[in-house]
PDB file of C-alpha atoms in Angstrom:
ATOM      1  CA  MET A   1     127.880 292.517  85.128  1.00 79.00           C
ATOM      2  CA  GLY A   2     126.596 288.711  84.907  1.00 92.00           C
ATOM      3  CA  THR A   3     125.012 286.469  87.703  1.00 93.00           C
ATOM      4  CA  ARG A   4     128.078 283.890  87.790  1.00 95.00           C
ATOM      5  CA  ASP A   5     130.691 286.677  88.217  1.00 94.00           C
ATOM      6  CA  VAL A   6     128.421 288.219  90.790  1.00 96.00           C
ATOM      7  CA  ILE A   7     128.317 284.996  92.058  1.00 96.00           C
ATOM      8  CA  LEU A   8     131.899 284.334  92.349  1.00 94.00           C
ATOM      9  CA  ASP A   9     132.840 287.683  93.877  1.00 95.00           C
ATOM     10  CA  ALA A  10     130.457 287.284  96.784  1.00 95.00           C
ATOM     11  CA  ALA A  11     131.331 283.451  97.090  1.00 94.00           C
ATOM     12  CA  ALA A  12     135.072 284.467  97.231  1.00 91.00           C
ATOM     13  CA  GLU A  13     134.532 287.315  99.849  1.00 92.00           C
ATOM     14  CA  VAL A  14     132.148 284.698 102.133  1.00 93.00           C
ATOM     15  CA  MET A  15     134.842 282.275 101.524  1.00 89.00           C
ATOM     16  CA  ALA A  16     137.796 284.358 102.612  1.00 87.00           C
ATOM     17  CA  GLU A  17     136.491 285.469 105.848  1.00 88.00           C
ATOM     18  CA  ARG A  18     134.141 281.967 106.805  1.00 87.00           C
ATOM     19  CA  GLY A  19     136.426 279.415 105.445  1.00 83.00           C
ATOM     20  CA  LEU A  20     134.943 276.534 102.955  1.00 79.00           C
ATOM     21  CA  ALA A  21     133.625 274.248 105.678  1.00 80.00           C
ATOM     22  CA  ASN A  22     132.083 277.202 107.407  1.00 84.00           C
ATOM     23  CA  VAL A  23     129.923 278.734 104.719  1.00 89.00           C
ATOM     24  CA  THR A  24     126.647 276.794 102.597  1.00 91.00           C
ATOM     25  CA  THR A  25     125.952 278.072  99.164  1.00 93.00           C
ATOM     26  CA  ARG A  26     122.489 279.123 100.432  1.00 94.00           C
ATOM     27  CA  GLN A  27     124.912 282.073 102.474  1.00 95.00           C
ATOM     28  CA  ILE A  28     127.112 282.259  99.590  1.00 95.00           C
ATOM     29  CA  ALA A  29     123.540 282.936  97.206  1.00 95.00           C
ATOM     30  CA  ARG A  30     122.423 285.387 100.079  1.00 95.00           C
ATOM     31  CA  ALA A  31     125.382 287.712  99.740  1.00 96.00           C
ATOM     32  CA  ALA A  32     125.361 287.721  96.267  1.00 96.00           C
ATOM     33  CA  GLY A  33     121.668 289.112  96.303  1.00 96.00           C
ATOM     34  CA  PHE A  34     120.324 286.039  94.270  1.00 96.00           C
ATOM     35  CA  THR A  35     118.425 282.908  95.110  1.00 94.00           C
ATOM     36  CA  GLU A  36     120.325 279.608  95.757  1.00 94.00           C
ATOM     37  CA  ALA A  37     118.479 278.204  92.349  1.00 95.00           C
ATOM     38  CA  ALA A  38     120.253 281.486  90.585  1.00 94.00           C
ATOM     39  CA  LEU A  39     123.732 279.712  92.186  1.00 94.00           C
ATOM     40  CA  TYR A  40     123.244 276.144  91.544  1.00 95.00           C
ATOM     41  CA  LYS A  41     122.294 276.927  87.311  1.00 95.00           C
ATOM     42  CA  HIS A  42     126.049 278.120  87.169  1.00 96.00           C
ATOM     43  CA  PHE A  43     127.781 275.752  89.660  1.00 95.00           C
ATOM     44  CA  THR A  44     126.677 272.389  90.373  1.00 93.00           C
ATOM     45  CA  ASN A  45     127.875 272.137  93.641  1.00 90.00           C
ATOM     46  CA  LYS A  46     129.922 274.166  96.399  1.00 88.00           C
ATOM     47  CA  ALA A  47     133.461 272.104  95.474  1.00 87.00           C
ATOM     48  CA  ASP A  48     132.532 273.600  92.181  1.00 90.00           C
ATOM     49  CA  LEU A  49     132.080 276.868  93.064  1.00 91.00           C
ATOM     50  CA  LEU A  50     135.658 276.817  94.687  1.00 87.00           C
ATOM     51  CA  VAL A  51     137.146 276.047  92.019  1.00 87.00           C
ATOM     52  CA  ALA A  52     136.352 278.462  89.866  1.00 90.00           C
ATOM     53  CA  VAL A  53     136.572 280.826  92.499  1.00 89.00           C
ATOM     54  CA  ILE A  54     140.247 279.156  93.080  1.00 85.00           C
ATOM     55  CA  ARG A  55     140.913 279.867  88.519  1.00 83.00           C
ATOM     56  CA  GLU A  56     139.319 283.282  88.150  1.00 86.00           C
ATOM     57  CA  ARG A  57     139.238 285.315  91.677  1.00 85.00           C
ATOM     58  CA  SER A  58     142.402 283.753  93.377  1.00 80.00           C
ATOM     59  CA  PRO A  59     145.695 286.638  92.827  1.00 71.00           C
ATOM     60  CA  GLY A  60     148.408 284.282  91.121  1.00 71.00           C
ATOM     61  CA  PHE A  61     146.629 281.661  89.190  1.00 69.00           C
ATOM     62  CA  THR A  62     147.252 283.315  86.178  1.00 76.00           C
ATOM     63  CA  GLN A  63     150.286 285.799  87.146  1.00 83.00           C
ATOM     64  CA  LEU A  64     152.245 282.283  88.308  1.00 82.00           C
ATOM     65  CA  ALA A  65     150.732 280.872  83.958  1.00 79.00           C
ATOM     66  CA  GLN A  66     152.032 284.139  82.620  1.00 83.00           C
ATOM     67  CA  ALA A  67     155.065 283.961  84.502  1.00 85.00           C
ATOM     68  CA  LEU A  68     156.831 280.489  82.623  1.00 88.00           C
ATOM     69  CA  LYS A  69     155.902 281.304  79.410  1.00 87.00           C
ATOM     70  CA  GLY A  70     159.758 282.092  79.243  1.00 82.00           C
ATOM     71  CA  ASP A  71     159.948 285.758  78.223  1.00 84.00           C
ATOM     72  CA  ASN A  72     162.426 286.812  80.356  1.00 91.00           C
ATOM     73  CA  SER A  73     165.675 285.375  81.743  1.00 94.00           C
ATOM     74  CA  LEU A  74     165.439 282.061  83.829  1.00 95.00           C
ATOM     75  CA  LEU A  75     166.007 284.493  87.021  1.00 96.00           C
ATOM     76  CA  ASP A  76     163.058 286.734  86.171  1.00 95.00           C
ATOM     77  CA  ASP A  77     160.982 284.248  85.308  1.00 95.00           C
ATOM     78  CA  LEU A  78     161.232 282.127  88.642  1.00 96.00           C
ATOM     79  CA  THR A  79     161.169 284.931  90.625  1.00 96.00           C
ATOM     80  CA  ALA A  80     157.841 286.364  88.848  1.00 94.00           C
ATOM     81  CA  ALA A  81     156.574 282.470  89.362  1.00 95.00           C
ATOM     82  CA  ALA A  82     157.383 282.419  93.121  1.00 96.00           C
ATOM     83  CA  ARG A  83     155.971 285.327  93.695  1.00 95.00           C
ATOM     84  CA  ALA A  84     152.774 284.033  91.846  1.00 93.00           C
ATOM     85  CA  ALA A  85     152.855 281.732  93.893  1.00 94.00           C
ATOM     86  CA  ILE A  86     152.757 282.996  97.413  1.00 93.00           C
ATOM     87  CA  ASP A  87     150.466 285.639  96.658  1.00 90.00           C
ATOM     88  CA  PHE A  88     147.974 282.567  95.276  1.00 89.00           C
ATOM     89  CA  TYR A  89     149.132 280.488  98.656  1.00 90.00           C
ATOM     90  CA  ARG A  90     148.594 283.698 100.656  1.00 88.00           C
ATOM     91  CA  ALA A  91     144.918 284.051  99.438  1.00 85.00           C
ATOM     92  CA  GLY A  92     143.851 280.216  99.718  1.00 85.00           C
ATOM     93  CA  PHE A  93     144.431 279.925 103.034  1.00 83.00           C
ATOM     94  CA  PRO A  94     141.551 281.719 104.709  1.00 82.00           C
ATOM     95  CA  MET A  95     139.373 279.729 102.236  1.00 81.00           C
ATOM     96  CA  LEU A  96     140.934 276.182 102.662  1.00 82.00           C
ATOM     97  CA  ALA A  97     142.480 275.882 106.040  1.00 83.00           C
ATOM     98  CA  SER A  98     138.543 274.709 107.272  1.00 81.00           C
ATOM     99  CA  ILE A  99     138.466 271.926 104.832  1.00 83.00           C
ATOM    100  CA  PHE A 100     140.740 269.637 106.525  1.00 85.00           C
ATOM    101  CA  ALA A 101     138.524 269.917 109.169  1.00 84.00           C
ATOM    102  CA  ASP A 102     135.598 268.246 107.709  1.00 83.00           C
ATOM    103  CA  PRO A 103     135.741 264.728 106.140  1.00 89.00           C
ATOM    104  CA  GLY A 104     132.707 265.716 103.590  1.00 88.00           C
ATOM    105  CA  THR A 105     133.714 268.933 102.378  1.00 84.00           C
ATOM    106  CA  LEU A 106     137.770 267.775 101.880  1.00 87.00           C
ATOM    107  CA  ALA A 107     136.633 264.187  99.738  1.00 91.00           C
ATOM    108  CA  ALA A 108     133.735 266.263  97.990  1.00 86.00           C
ATOM    109  CA  HIS A 109     136.533 268.933  96.889  1.00 85.00           C
ATOM    110  CA  LYS A 110     138.621 266.899  96.062  1.00 90.00           C
ATOM    111  CA  GLY A 111     136.564 264.956  93.995  1.00 91.00           C
ATOM    112  CA  GLU A 112     135.430 267.970  92.165  1.00 86.00           C
ATOM    113  CA  LEU A 113     138.771 268.801  91.550  1.00 86.00           C
ATOM    114  CA  ARG A 114     139.910 265.264  90.236  1.00 91.00           C
ATOM    115  CA  ARG A 115     136.439 265.951  87.859  1.00 89.00           C
ATOM    116  CA  GLN A 116     137.818 268.557  85.862  1.00 86.00           C
ATOM    117  CA  GLY A 117     141.028 267.527  85.870  1.00 86.00           C
ATOM    118  CA  ALA A 118     142.584 269.872  88.102  1.00 84.00           C
ATOM    119  CA  GLY A 119     144.499 270.295  91.824  1.00 85.00           C
ATOM    120  CA  PRO A 120     147.341 271.997  93.664  1.00 87.00           C
ATOM    121  CA  HIS A 121     149.692 269.237  91.568  1.00 89.00           C
ATOM    122  CA  MET A 122     149.255 271.571  88.274  1.00 89.00           C
ATOM    123  CA  ALA A 123     150.997 274.127  89.875  1.00 91.00           C
ATOM    124  CA  ASN A 124     154.016 271.886  90.202  1.00 95.00           C
ATOM    125  CA  GLN A 125     154.168 270.600  86.840  1.00 94.00           C
ATOM    126  CA  ALA A 126     153.646 273.805  84.992  1.00 93.00           C
ATOM    127  CA  VAL A 127     157.051 274.889  86.733  1.00 96.00           C
ATOM    128  CA  ALA A 128     158.873 271.332  86.593  1.00 97.00           C
ATOM    129  CA  ALA A 129     157.715 272.022  82.314  1.00 96.00           C
ATOM    130  CA  TYR A 130     159.045 275.308  81.991  1.00 96.00           C
ATOM    131  CA  LEU A 131     162.472 273.931  83.845  1.00 97.00           C
ATOM    132  CA  ARG A 132     162.292 271.073  81.704  1.00 97.00           C
ATOM    133  CA  ALA A 133     161.877 272.749  78.389  1.00 95.00           C
ATOM    134  CA  GLN A 134     165.096 275.328  80.327  1.00 96.00           C
ATOM    135  CA  GLN A 135     167.202 272.019  80.234  1.00 96.00           C
ATOM    136  CA  GLU A 136     166.543 271.335  76.748  1.00 96.00           C
ATOM    137  CA  ALA A 137     167.834 274.672  75.680  1.00 95.00           C
ATOM    138  CA  GLY A 138     170.427 274.121  77.498  1.00 95.00           C
ATOM    139  CA  ARG A 139     169.601 276.874  79.898  1.00 95.00           C
ATOM    140  CA  VAL A 140     169.258 274.228  83.220  1.00 97.00           C
ATOM    141  CA  ARG A 141     171.880 271.075  83.746  1.00 97.00           C
ATOM    142  CA  ARG A 142     170.702 268.353  81.835  1.00 97.00           C
ATOM    143  CA  ASP A 143     171.580 266.295  85.253  1.00 97.00           C
ATOM    144  CA  ALA A 144     168.908 269.165  87.125  1.00 97.00           C
ATOM    145  CA  ASP A 145     165.974 267.273  89.007  1.00 98.00           C
ATOM    146  CA  VAL A 146     163.427 269.596  87.812  1.00 98.00           C
ATOM    147  CA  THR A 147     160.075 268.184  89.674  1.00 98.00           C
ATOM    148  CA  ALA A 148     162.231 268.321  92.801  1.00 98.00           C
ATOM    149  CA  ALA A 149     162.962 271.922  91.804  1.00 98.00           C
ATOM    150  CA  ALA A 150     159.556 272.857  91.697  1.00 97.00           C
ATOM    151  CA  GLY A 151     158.697 271.053  94.838  1.00 97.00           C
ATOM    152  CA  LEU A 152     161.602 272.888  96.497  1.00 97.00           C
ATOM    153  CA  LEU A 153     160.263 276.311  94.442  1.00 98.00           C
ATOM    154  CA  LEU A 154     156.447 276.110  95.613  1.00 97.00           C
ATOM    155  CA  GLY A 155     157.074 274.594  98.743  1.00 97.00           C
ATOM    156  CA  ALA A 156     158.723 277.708  99.712  1.00 97.00           C
ATOM    157  CA  CYS A 157     156.626 279.749  98.740  1.00 95.00           C
ATOM    158  CA  PHE A 158     153.794 277.630 100.760  1.00 94.00           C
ATOM    159  CA  GLN A 159     155.761 278.206 103.706  1.00 93.00           C
ATOM    160  CA  HIS A 160     156.515 281.435 103.645  1.00 93.00           C
ATOM    161  CA  ALA A 161     152.637 282.278 102.749  1.00 91.00           C
ATOM    162  CA  PHE A 162     151.812 280.089 105.890  1.00 89.00           C
ATOM    163  CA  LEU A 163     154.127 282.015 107.627  1.00 88.00           C
ATOM    164  CA  SER A 164     153.178 284.971 106.768  1.00 85.00           C
ATOM    165  CA  HIS A 165     149.384 283.612 108.321  1.00 81.00           C
ATOM    166  CA  MET A 166     151.347 283.160 111.804  1.00 82.00           C
ATOM    167  CA  SER A 167     154.156 285.615 111.819  1.00 76.00           C
ATOM    168  CA  ALA A 168     153.300 289.264 113.509  1.00 62.00           C
ATOM    169  CA  PRO A 169     152.896 292.084 110.491  1.00 63.00           C
ATOM    170  CA  GLY A 170     156.090 293.171 109.067  1.00 57.00           C
ATOM    171  CA  HIS A 171     157.411 289.499 108.225  1.00 61.00           C
ATOM    172  CA  ASP A 172     159.625 288.520 105.108  1.00 72.00           C
ATOM    173  CA  ASP A 173     159.127 290.975 102.249  1.00 89.00           C
ATOM    174  CA  ASP A 174     157.470 288.757  99.548  1.00 92.00           C
ATOM    175  CA  GLY A 175     159.560 290.528  96.435  1.00 92.00           C
ATOM    176  CA  GLU A 176     162.231 290.039  98.072  1.00 94.00           C
ATOM    177  CA  ALA A 177     161.147 286.026  99.318  1.00 94.00           C
ATOM    178  CA  ALA A 178     160.545 285.041  96.106  1.00 96.00           C
ATOM    179  CA  ALA A 179     163.916 286.710  94.383  1.00 96.00           C
ATOM    180  CA  SER A 180     165.357 284.614  97.514  1.00 96.00           C
ATOM    181  CA  PHE A 181     163.895 281.480  96.858  1.00 97.00           C
ATOM    182  CA  ALA A 182     164.619 281.633  93.068  1.00 97.00           C
ATOM    183  CA  ARG A 183     168.030 282.929  93.063  1.00 97.00           C
ATOM    184  CA  THR A 184     169.054 279.796  95.393  1.00 97.00           C
ATOM    185  CA  LEU A 185     167.206 277.165  93.632  1.00 97.00           C
ATOM    186  CA  LEU A 186     169.217 278.491  90.624  1.00 96.00           C
ATOM    187  CA  GLU A 187     172.640 277.708  91.873  1.00 96.00           C
ATOM    188  CA  SER A 188     171.290 274.082  91.982  1.00 94.00           C
ATOM    189  CA  LEU A 189     170.293 274.026  88.588  1.00 96.00           C
ATOM    190  CA  THR A 190     172.909 275.694  86.773  1.00 94.00           C
ATOM    191  CA  ASP A 191     176.684 275.783  85.941  1.00 85.00           C
TER     192      ASP A 191
END
Protein backbone atom coordinates (compact mmCIF):
# COMPACT_ATOMS: atom_id res chain seq x y z
CA MET A 1 0.00 0.00 0.00
CA GLY A 2 1.40 3.39 -1.00
CA THR A 3 1.79 6.51 1.09
CA ARG A 4 -1.32 8.15 -0.36
CA ASP A 5 -3.48 5.14 0.50
CA VAL A 6 -2.12 4.95 4.04
CA ILE A 7 -2.87 8.66 4.52
CA LEU A 8 -6.40 8.23 3.14
CA ASP A 9 -7.09 5.31 5.47
CA ALA A 10 -5.78 7.23 8.47
CA ALA A 11 -7.71 10.35 7.48
CA ALA A 12 -10.96 8.41 7.10
CA GLU A 13 -10.51 6.88 10.56
CA VAL A 14 -9.46 10.07 12.34
CA MET A 15 -12.12 12.22 10.65
CA ALA A 16 -14.83 9.69 11.53
CA GLU A 17 -13.69 9.68 15.17
CA ARG A 18 -13.24 13.43 15.67
CA GLY A 19 -15.01 15.19 12.81
CA LEU A 20 -13.30 17.24 10.15
CA ALA A 21 -13.35 20.55 12.05
CA ASN A 22 -11.76 18.92 15.10
CA VAL A 23 -8.77 17.33 13.42
CA THR A 24 -5.59 18.78 11.95
CA THR A 25 -3.48 17.60 9.06
CA ARG A 26 -0.68 17.07 11.59
CA GLN A 27 -2.88 14.63 13.55
CA ILE A 28 -3.83 12.82 10.35
CA ALA A 29 -0.19 12.57 9.25
CA ARG A 30 0.82 11.28 12.70
CA ALA A 31 -1.95 8.65 12.62
CA ALA A 32 -0.70 7.55 9.19
CA GLY A 33 2.89 7.35 10.45
CA PHE A 34 4.15 10.13 8.20
CA THR A 35 5.15 13.74 8.46
CA GLU A 36 2.79 16.53 7.57
CA ALA A 37 5.09 17.28 4.61
CA ALA A 38 4.39 13.80 3.23
CA LEU A 39 0.66 14.49 3.49
CA TYR A 40 1.08 17.71 1.51
CA LYS A 41 2.92 15.88 -1.28
CA HIS A 42 -0.39 14.13 -2.03
CA PHE A 43 -3.07 16.64 -0.95
CA THR A 44 -3.13 20.41 -1.24
CA ASN A 45 -5.00 20.95 2.04
CA LYS A 46 -7.38 19.34 4.54
CA ALA A 47 -10.39 20.05 2.32
CA ASP A 48 -8.71 18.28 -0.63
CA LEU A 49 -7.99 15.34 1.66
CA LEU A 50 -11.63 15.20 2.77
CA VAL A 51 -12.90 15.13 -0.82
CA ALA A 52 -10.49 12.28 -1.57
CA VAL A 53 -11.68 10.37 1.51
CA ILE A 54 -15.30 10.81 0.43
CA ARG A 55 -14.60 9.70 -3.13
CA GLU A 56 -12.26 6.85 -2.36
CA ARG A 57 -13.07 5.58 1.12
CA SER A 58 -16.77 6.22 1.69
CA PRO A 59 -19.10 3.28 1.40
CA GLY A 60 -21.86 3.85 -1.06
CA PHE A 61 -20.11 6.33 -3.35
CA THR A 62 -19.12 3.83 -6.04
CA GLN A 63 -22.16 1.65 -5.31
CA LEU A 64 -24.44 4.58 -6.14
CA ALA A 65 -22.80 5.00 -9.54
CA GLN A 66 -22.96 1.24 -10.14
CA ALA A 67 -26.68 1.11 -9.28
CA LEU A 68 -27.47 3.83 -11.81
CA LYS A 69 -26.06 1.97 -14.81
CA GLY A 70 -29.53 0.67 -15.61
CA ASP A 71 -28.59 -3.01 -15.67
CA ASN A 72 -31.60 -4.16 -13.62
CA SER A 73 -35.27 -3.32 -13.24
CA LEU A 74 -36.22 0.22 -12.33
CA LEU A 75 -37.21 -0.94 -8.84
CA ASP A 76 -33.96 -2.86 -8.31
CA ASP A 77 -31.82 0.02 -9.57
CA LEU A 78 -33.56 2.61 -7.39
CA THR A 79 -33.45 0.29 -4.37
CA ALA A 80 -29.71 -0.25 -4.85
CA ALA A 81 -29.19 3.49 -5.31
CA ALA A 82 -31.17 4.23 -2.15
CA ARG A 83 -29.22 1.65 -0.16
CA ALA A 84 -25.92 3.09 -1.41
CA ALA A 85 -27.07 6.61 -0.50
CA ILE A 86 -28.05 5.52 3.02
CA ASP A 87 -24.63 3.92 3.50
CA PHE A 88 -22.89 7.01 2.11
CA TYR A 89 -24.81 9.47 4.27
CA ARG A 90 -24.46 7.35 7.41
CA ALA A 91 -20.69 7.11 7.01
CA GLY A 92 -20.39 10.81 6.21
CA PHE A 93 -22.22 12.27 9.20
CA PRO A 94 -19.43 11.73 11.75
CA MET A 95 -16.90 13.35 9.42
CA LEU A 96 -18.99 16.17 8.05
CA ALA A 97 -21.29 17.31 10.85
CA SER A 98 -18.59 19.34 12.58
CA ILE A 99 -17.80 21.47 9.52
CA PHE A 100 -21.06 23.37 9.98
CA ALA A 101 -19.86 24.61 13.37
CA ASP A 102 -16.71 26.14 11.90
CA PRO A 103 -17.36 28.71 9.14
CA GLY A 104 -13.74 28.64 7.98
CA THR A 105 -13.69 24.87 7.57
CA LEU A 106 -17.05 24.96 5.79
CA ALA A 107 -15.87 27.68 3.41
CA ALA A 108 -12.67 25.75 2.65
CA HIS A 109 -14.61 22.55 2.00
CA LYS A 110 -17.12 24.29 -0.27
CA GLY A 111 -14.26 25.95 -2.15
CA GLU A 112 -12.51 22.63 -2.65
CA LEU A 113 -15.72 21.02 -3.89
CA ARG A 114 -16.15 23.83 -6.43
CA ARG A 115 -12.50 23.56 -7.49
CA GLN A 116 -12.87 19.82 -8.11
CA GLY A 117 -16.33 20.06 -9.69
CA ALA A 118 -17.74 17.91 -6.91
CA GLY A 119 -20.38 18.21 -4.23
CA PRO A 120 -23.51 16.68 -2.78
CA HIS A 121 -25.59 17.96 -5.68
CA MET A 122 -23.80 15.50 -7.95
CA ALA A 123 -25.72 12.57 -6.44
CA ASN A 124 -29.01 14.32 -7.19
CA GLN A 125 -27.87 15.01 -10.74
CA ALA A 126 -26.85 11.39 -11.23
CA VAL A 127 -30.20 10.04 -10.02
CA ALA A 128 -32.08 12.61 -12.13
CA ALA A 129 -30.01 11.68 -15.21
CA TYR A 130 -30.77 8.00 -14.62
CA LEU A 131 -34.50 8.75 -14.31
CA ARG A 132 -34.37 10.96 -17.41
CA ALA A 133 -32.84 8.08 -19.38
CA GLN A 134 -35.59 5.80 -18.07
CA GLN A 135 -38.12 8.44 -19.09
CA GLU A 136 -36.72 8.51 -22.63
CA ALA A 137 -36.92 4.69 -22.70
CA GLY A 138 -40.60 4.89 -21.77
CA ARG A 139 -40.29 3.34 -18.30
CA VAL A 140 -40.96 6.62 -16.45
CA ARG A 141 -43.93 8.86 -17.23
CA ARG A 142 -43.12 11.70 -19.64
CA ASP A 143 -44.62 14.31 -17.31
CA ALA A 144 -42.68 13.11 -14.23
CA ASP A 145 -40.38 15.68 -12.61
CA VAL A 146 -37.19 13.63 -12.42
CA THR A 147 -35.26 16.35 -10.62
CA ALA A 148 -37.83 16.45 -7.82
CA ALA A 149 -37.96 12.64 -7.76
CA ALA A 150 -34.17 12.47 -7.28
CA GLY A 151 -34.40 14.96 -4.43
CA LEU A 152 -37.21 13.02 -2.79
CA LEU A 153 -35.35 9.72 -2.97
CA LEU A 154 -32.03 11.06 -1.71
CA GLY A 155 -33.73 13.28 0.88
CA ALA A 156 -35.49 10.24 2.34
CA CYS A 157 -32.17 8.38 2.42
CA PHE A 158 -30.43 11.32 4.10
CA GLN A 159 -33.12 11.54 6.78
CA HIS A 160 -33.06 7.79 7.37
CA ALA A 161 -29.27 7.87 7.85
CA PHE A 162 -29.54 10.90 10.15
CA LEU A 163 -32.24 9.30 12.26
CA SER A 164 -30.16 6.15 12.63
CA HIS A 165 -27.48 8.26 14.35
CA MET A 166 -30.06 9.83 16.63
CA SER A 167 -32.15 6.74 17.44
CA ALA A 168 -31.66 3.80 19.70
CA PRO A 169 -30.14 0.65 18.21
CA GLY A 170 -32.57 -1.35 16.12
CA HIS A 171 -33.64 1.60 13.97
CA ASP A 172 -35.37 0.60 10.74
CA ASP A 173 -33.57 -1.89 8.54
CA ASP A 174 -31.61 -0.07 5.82
CA GLY A 175 -32.48 -2.53 3.07
CA GLU A 176 -36.15 -2.42 3.95
CA ALA A 177 -36.11 1.37 4.05
CA ALA A 178 -34.30 1.60 0.68
CA ALA A 179 -36.83 -0.74 -0.95
CA SER A 180 -39.74 1.17 0.56
CA PHE A 181 -38.39 4.52 -0.64
CA ALA A 182 -37.88 3.13 -4.16
CA ARG A 183 -41.36 1.54 -4.31
CA THR A 184 -43.04 4.70 -3.05
CA LEU A 185 -41.16 6.87 -5.52
CA LEU A 186 -41.97 4.56 -8.43
CA GLU A 187 -45.68 4.87 -7.69
CA SER A 188 -45.44 8.52 -8.67
CA LEU A 189 -43.20 7.94 -11.70
CA THR A 190 -44.88 5.09 -13.52
CA ASP A 191 -48.36 4.39 -14.84
